[in-house]
mmCIF file of C-alpha atoms in Angstrom:
data_model
loop_
_atom_site.group_PDB
_atom_site.id
_atom_site.type_symbol
_atom_site.label_atom_id
_atom_site.label_comp_id
_atom_site.label_asym_id
_atom_site.label_seq_id
_atom_site.Cartn_x
_atom_site.Cartn_y
_atom_site.Cartn_z
ATOM 1 C CA MET A 151 89.307 209.440 -85.351
ATOM 2 C CA LEU A 152 87.688 212.594 -84.917
ATOM 3 C CA LYS A 153 84.214 213.418 -84.648
ATOM 4 C CA VAL A 154 82.186 216.639 -85.506
ATOM 5 C CA ILE A 155 79.550 217.982 -84.960
ATOM 6 C CA ALA A 156 78.319 220.866 -87.768
ATOM 7 C CA GLU A 157 75.230 223.118 -87.100
ATOM 8 C CA ASP A 158 73.945 224.892 -89.365
ATOM 9 C CA PHE A 159 71.184 227.616 -88.953
ATOM 10 C CA ILE A 160 68.857 228.819 -92.377
ATOM 11 C CA LYS A 161 66.065 231.048 -92.254
ATOM 12 C CA PRO A 162 62.505 230.034 -91.882
ATOM 13 C CA ASP A 163 61.557 230.261 -95.658
ATOM 14 C CA CYS A 164 64.306 228.846 -96.726
ATOM 15 C CA VAL A 165 64.682 225.807 -95.699
ATOM 16 C CA GLU A 166 63.218 223.931 -98.571
ATOM 17 C CA LYS A 167 65.517 225.410 -101.104
ATOM 18 C CA VAL A 168 68.734 223.893 -98.815
ATOM 19 C CA MET A 169 67.045 220.413 -98.906
ATOM 20 C CA ALA A 170 68.766 220.594 -102.326
ATOM 21 C CA LEU A 171 71.663 221.794 -101.367
ATOM 22 C CA TYR A 172 72.414 219.101 -98.713
ATOM 23 C CA ARG A 173 71.095 216.349 -100.235
ATOM 24 C CA GLU A 174 73.825 217.175 -102.961
ATOM 25 C CA LEU A 175 76.600 217.528 -100.260
ATOM 26 C CA VAL A 176 75.867 214.728 -98.289
ATOM 27 C CA SER A 177 75.716 211.972 -101.261
ATOM 28 C CA ALA A 178 79.922 213.662 -102.554
ATOM 29 C CA THR A 179 80.692 213.512 -98.766
ATOM 30 C CA LYS A 180 79.925 210.278 -98.891
ATOM 31 C CA LYS A 181 81.548 209.317 -101.534
ATOM 32 C CA GLU A 182 85.014 210.517 -100.249
ATOM 33 C CA PRO A 183 87.663 207.839 -99.109
ATOM 34 C CA LEU A 184 88.245 209.308 -95.715
ATOM 35 C CA CYS A 185 85.218 210.362 -94.615
ATOM 36 C CA ILE A 186 83.833 207.404 -91.916
ATOM 37 C CA ALA A 187 80.423 208.850 -91.688
ATOM 38 C CA TYR A 188 78.688 211.994 -92.448
ATOM 39 C CA ASP A 189 74.944 212.121 -90.781
ATOM 40 C CA LEU A 190 72.521 215.151 -91.297
ATOM 41 C CA TYR A 191 69.809 215.632 -88.868
ATOM 42 C CA ILE A 192 66.576 218.090 -88.394
ATOM 43 C CA ASP A 193 65.752 219.462 -84.826
ATOM 44 C CA GLU A 194 62.849 218.195 -83.680
ATOM 45 C CA LYS A 195 62.339 221.833 -81.861
ATOM 46 C CA ASP A 196 63.686 224.100 -85.540
ATOM 47 C CA PRO A 197 63.036 223.386 -88.921
ATOM 48 C CA GLY A 198 65.541 225.591 -90.038
ATOM 49 C CA HIS A 199 68.523 224.157 -87.554
ATOM 50 C CA PHE A 200 70.094 221.179 -89.387
ATOM 51 C CA ILE A 201 72.723 219.414 -87.387
ATOM 52 C CA PHE A 202 75.553 216.805 -89.429
ATOM 53 C CA ILE A 203 77.250 214.392 -87.093
ATOM 54 C CA GLU A 204 80.355 213.906 -89.065
ATOM 55 C CA GLU A 205 83.799 211.099 -88.668
ATOM 56 C CA TRP A 206 86.788 211.518 -89.652
ATOM 57 C CA PRO A 207 90.131 209.428 -89.484
ATOM 58 C CA ASP A 208 92.172 212.720 -88.633
ATOM 59 C CA ARG A 209 92.240 215.959 -89.100
ATOM 60 C CA LYS A 210 93.943 216.301 -92.012
ATOM 61 C CA ALA A 211 91.161 214.981 -94.037
ATOM 62 C CA LEU A 212 88.424 216.866 -92.445
ATOM 63 C CA GLU A 213 90.909 219.753 -94.994
ATOM 64 C CA LEU A 214 90.603 217.590 -97.247
ATOM 65 C CA HIS A 215 86.510 217.803 -96.940
ATOM 66 C CA CYS A 216 86.577 220.938 -96.493
ATOM 67 C CA GLU A 217 88.301 221.591 -100.531
ATOM 68 C CA SER A 218 86.409 219.581 -101.614
ATOM 69 C CA GLU A 219 84.680 220.356 -105.452
ATOM 70 C CA HIS A 220 81.118 219.892 -103.678
ATOM 71 C CA PHE A 221 82.050 221.072 -100.483
ATOM 72 C CA ARG A 222 83.599 224.626 -101.210
ATOM 73 C CA ARG A 223 80.792 225.101 -104.420
ATOM 74 C CA LEU A 224 77.757 223.828 -102.275
ATOM 75 C CA VAL A 225 78.761 225.449 -98.895
ATOM 76 C CA PRO A 226 78.667 228.968 -100.011
ATOM 77 C CA LEU A 227 75.728 228.336 -101.718
ATOM 78 C CA ILE A 228 73.628 227.549 -98.830
ATOM 79 C CA ASP A 229 75.035 229.750 -96.357
ATOM 80 C CA GLN A 230 73.376 231.964 -98.833
ATOM 81 C CA HIS A 231 70.712 231.593 -96.240
ATOM 82 C CA LYS A 232 72.033 231.088 -93.482
ATOM 83 C CA ARG A 233 69.883 233.644 -90.299
ATOM 84 C CA LYS A 234 73.248 233.249 -88.365
ATOM 85 C CA ASP A 235 77.266 231.979 -88.314
ATOM 86 C CA ALA A 236 77.099 227.856 -88.313
ATOM 87 C CA GLN A 237 79.092 226.421 -84.926
ATOM 88 C CA TYR A 238 81.118 223.729 -84.941
ATOM 89 C CA ILE A 239 82.481 221.072 -82.098
ATOM 90 C CA LEU A 240 85.581 218.969 -83.142
ATOM 91 C CA MET A 241 85.715 215.949 -80.650
ATOM 92 C CA ASN A 242 87.907 213.276 -78.853
ATOM 93 C CA SER A 243 85.769 210.185 -78.188
ATOM 94 C CA LEU A 244 86.051 209.823 -74.795
ATOM 95 C CA VAL A 245 85.601 206.091 -73.441
ATOM 96 C CA THR A 246 85.895 204.047 -75.928
ATOM 97 C CA ALA A 247 84.847 199.962 -76.356
ATOM 98 C CA HIS A 248 89.035 199.429 -74.249
ATOM 99 C CA ASP A 249 87.655 201.464 -71.567
ATOM 100 C CA LEU A 250 84.394 199.469 -70.928
ATOM 101 C CA MET B 122 64.139 206.653 -85.050
ATOM 102 C CA LEU B 123 65.480 209.206 -82.479
ATOM 103 C CA LYS B 124 69.162 211.466 -82.186
ATOM 104 C CA VAL B 125 69.993 212.921 -79.585
ATOM 105 C CA ILE B 126 72.885 214.719 -78.874
ATOM 106 C CA ALA B 127 73.542 215.781 -75.101
ATOM 107 C CA GLU B 128 76.075 218.223 -73.339
ATOM 108 C CA ASP B 129 77.399 218.746 -70.130
ATOM 109 C CA PHE B 130 79.269 221.353 -69.025
ATOM 110 C CA ILE B 131 81.763 220.481 -65.693
ATOM 111 C CA LYS B 132 83.844 223.090 -63.917
ATOM 112 C CA PRO B 133 87.512 222.093 -64.735
ATOM 113 C CA ASP B 134 89.027 221.718 -61.657
ATOM 114 C CA CYS B 135 85.993 218.585 -60.946
ATOM 115 C CA VAL B 136 86.431 216.734 -64.781
ATOM 116 C CA GLU B 137 88.372 213.528 -63.519
ATOM 117 C CA LYS B 138 85.937 213.410 -60.963
ATOM 118 C CA VAL B 139 82.682 212.323 -63.217
ATOM 119 C CA MET B 140 85.189 210.851 -65.445
ATOM 120 C CA ALA B 141 84.254 207.505 -63.397
ATOM 121 C CA LEU B 142 81.204 208.244 -63.438
ATOM 122 C CA TYR B 143 81.111 209.078 -67.133
ATOM 123 C CA ARG B 144 82.540 205.563 -67.435
ATOM 124 C CA GLU B 145 79.928 204.178 -65.507
ATOM 125 C CA LEU B 146 76.678 205.435 -67.571
ATOM 126 C CA VAL B 147 77.683 205.224 -70.511
ATOM 127 C CA SER B 148 78.986 200.742 -69.455
ATOM 128 C CA ALA B 149 75.624 200.808 -67.708
ATOM 129 C CA THR B 150 73.366 202.643 -70.735
ATOM 130 C CA LYS B 151 75.254 200.596 -73.590
ATOM 131 C CA LYS B 152 73.640 197.780 -72.116
ATOM 132 C CA GLU B 153 69.764 198.475 -72.514
ATOM 133 C CA PRO B 154 68.078 196.659 -75.152
ATOM 134 C CA LEU B 155 66.514 199.687 -76.652
ATOM 135 C CA CYS B 156 69.874 201.283 -76.807
ATOM 136 C CA ILE B 157 71.140 201.881 -80.484
ATOM 137 C CA ALA B 158 74.262 203.638 -79.540
ATOM 138 C CA TYR B 159 75.690 206.311 -76.811
ATOM 139 C CA ASP B 160 78.463 207.123 -77.136
ATOM 140 C CA LEU B 161 80.293 209.805 -75.227
ATOM 141 C CA TYR B 162 83.247 212.666 -76.811
ATOM 142 C CA ILE B 163 84.465 215.794 -75.035
ATOM 143 C CA ASP B 164 85.769 219.116 -76.929
ATOM 144 C CA GLU B 165 89.137 219.334 -78.365
ATOM 145 C CA LYS B 166 88.739 223.270 -77.565
ATOM 146 C CA ASP B 167 87.506 222.470 -73.667
ATOM 147 C CA PRO B 168 87.785 219.701 -71.225
ATOM 148 C CA GLY B 169 85.381 220.727 -69.314
ATOM 149 C CA HIS B 170 82.537 220.281 -72.629
ATOM 150 C CA PHE B 171 81.713 216.688 -72.513
ATOM 151 C CA ILE B 172 79.173 215.623 -75.850
ATOM 152 C CA PHE B 173 77.327 212.543 -75.674
ATOM 153 C CA ILE B 174 75.657 211.073 -79.025
ATOM 154 C CA GLU B 175 72.582 208.996 -78.863
ATOM 155 C CA GLU B 176 70.141 206.907 -80.818
ATOM 156 C CA TRP B 177 66.744 205.159 -79.650
ATOM 157 C CA PRO B 178 64.206 203.856 -81.976
ATOM 158 C CA ASP B 179 62.557 206.349 -80.266
ATOM 159 C CA ARG B 180 60.768 208.811 -77.961
ATOM 160 C CA LYS B 181 59.143 206.254 -74.671
ATOM 161 C CA ALA B 182 62.805 204.907 -75.569
ATOM 162 C CA LEU B 183 64.729 207.828 -74.273
ATOM 163 C CA GLU B 184 62.193 207.984 -71.726
ATOM 164 C CA LEU B 185 62.991 204.433 -70.459
ATOM 165 C CA HIS B 186 66.737 204.933 -70.394
ATOM 166 C CA CYS B 187 65.912 208.306 -68.374
ATOM 167 C CA GLU B 188 64.272 205.948 -65.736
ATOM 168 C CA SER B 189 66.496 204.022 -65.346
ATOM 169 C CA GLU B 190 68.220 203.275 -62.322
ATOM 170 C CA HIS B 191 71.950 204.050 -63.263
ATOM 171 C CA PHE B 192 70.476 207.596 -65.043
ATOM 172 C CA ARG B 193 68.816 208.280 -61.527
ATOM 173 C CA ARG B 194 71.305 207.543 -59.687
ATOM 174 C CA LEU B 195 74.707 208.497 -61.685
ATOM 175 C CA VAL B 196 73.169 212.276 -63.386
ATOM 176 C CA PRO B 197 72.552 213.914 -60.131
ATOM 177 C CA LEU B 198 76.154 212.885 -58.445
ATOM 178 C CA ILE B 199 77.529 214.093 -62.558
ATOM 179 C CA ASP B 200 75.272 217.495 -62.151
ATOM 180 C CA GLN B 201 76.286 218.193 -58.872
ATOM 181 C CA HIS B 202 80.104 219.238 -60.542
ATOM 182 C CA LYS B 203 78.396 221.458 -63.347
ATOM 183 C CA ARG B 204 79.198 224.619 -63.913
ATOM 184 C CA LYS B 205 75.775 225.425 -66.109
ATOM 185 C CA ASP B 206 73.084 223.754 -67.218
ATOM 186 C CA ALA B 207 72.832 220.351 -69.870
ATOM 187 C CA GLN B 208 71.832 221.012 -73.515
ATOM 188 C CA TYR B 209 69.999 218.490 -75.314
ATOM 189 C CA ILE B 210 69.448 218.382 -79.225
ATOM 190 C CA LEU B 211 66.344 215.958 -80.408
ATOM 191 C CA MET B 212 66.644 215.016 -83.756
ATOM 192 C CA ASN B 213 65.419 213.781 -86.671
ATOM 193 C CA SER B 214 66.890 211.965 -90.023
ATOM 194 C CA LEU B 215 66.987 214.802 -92.815
ATOM 195 C CA VAL B 216 68.963 212.582 -94.994
ATOM 196 C CA THR B 217 68.669 208.837 -95.123
ATOM 197 C CA ALA B 218 70.587 206.082 -97.427
ATOM 198 C CA HIS B 219 66.826 206.111 -99.175
ATOM 199 C CA ASP B 220 66.922 209.802 -100.126
ATOM 200 C CA LEU B 221 70.672 209.890 -101.683
#
């Protein structure tokens, strides 16, 4: 299992514009057969700081997501409004139910 | 609903030592009646970078967690091994099932 945090930083005056793009990206991604979780959050302190929390079975599934039509079409449109580069953390679960 | 990402940065030679503390913290927190989710992950690229992904009904529930016996006892013990200060993001859900 692969957990991902992806953070986007959008210019303040472009937040409304990217909302429709994010909604389409989330909707299409949740329909991918290998997608376990793909949820989008917004930083309480920074309305231009968007955080995806994702879950995929493995790295290959994440790669397939990044090659999807919706990802390749929508992410460059979102990136036109960024104020700095996105950040990604790929993570493994440390404490599983088995450990507790 | 309140989503939280809490990131700890532990000295490389202390990672083994904090594991038992983290396991106890996760186990006790998951038993809190208001805890919706409290899962711990480790950065694939940095074995001292620990990431909690949490979910609470509201900010009051998060405050109660931070006042719990296990939090007040274990977090200072973990912090003895930090290489830099922890980071926190408090987030609201942007795209809900209702929007899609």
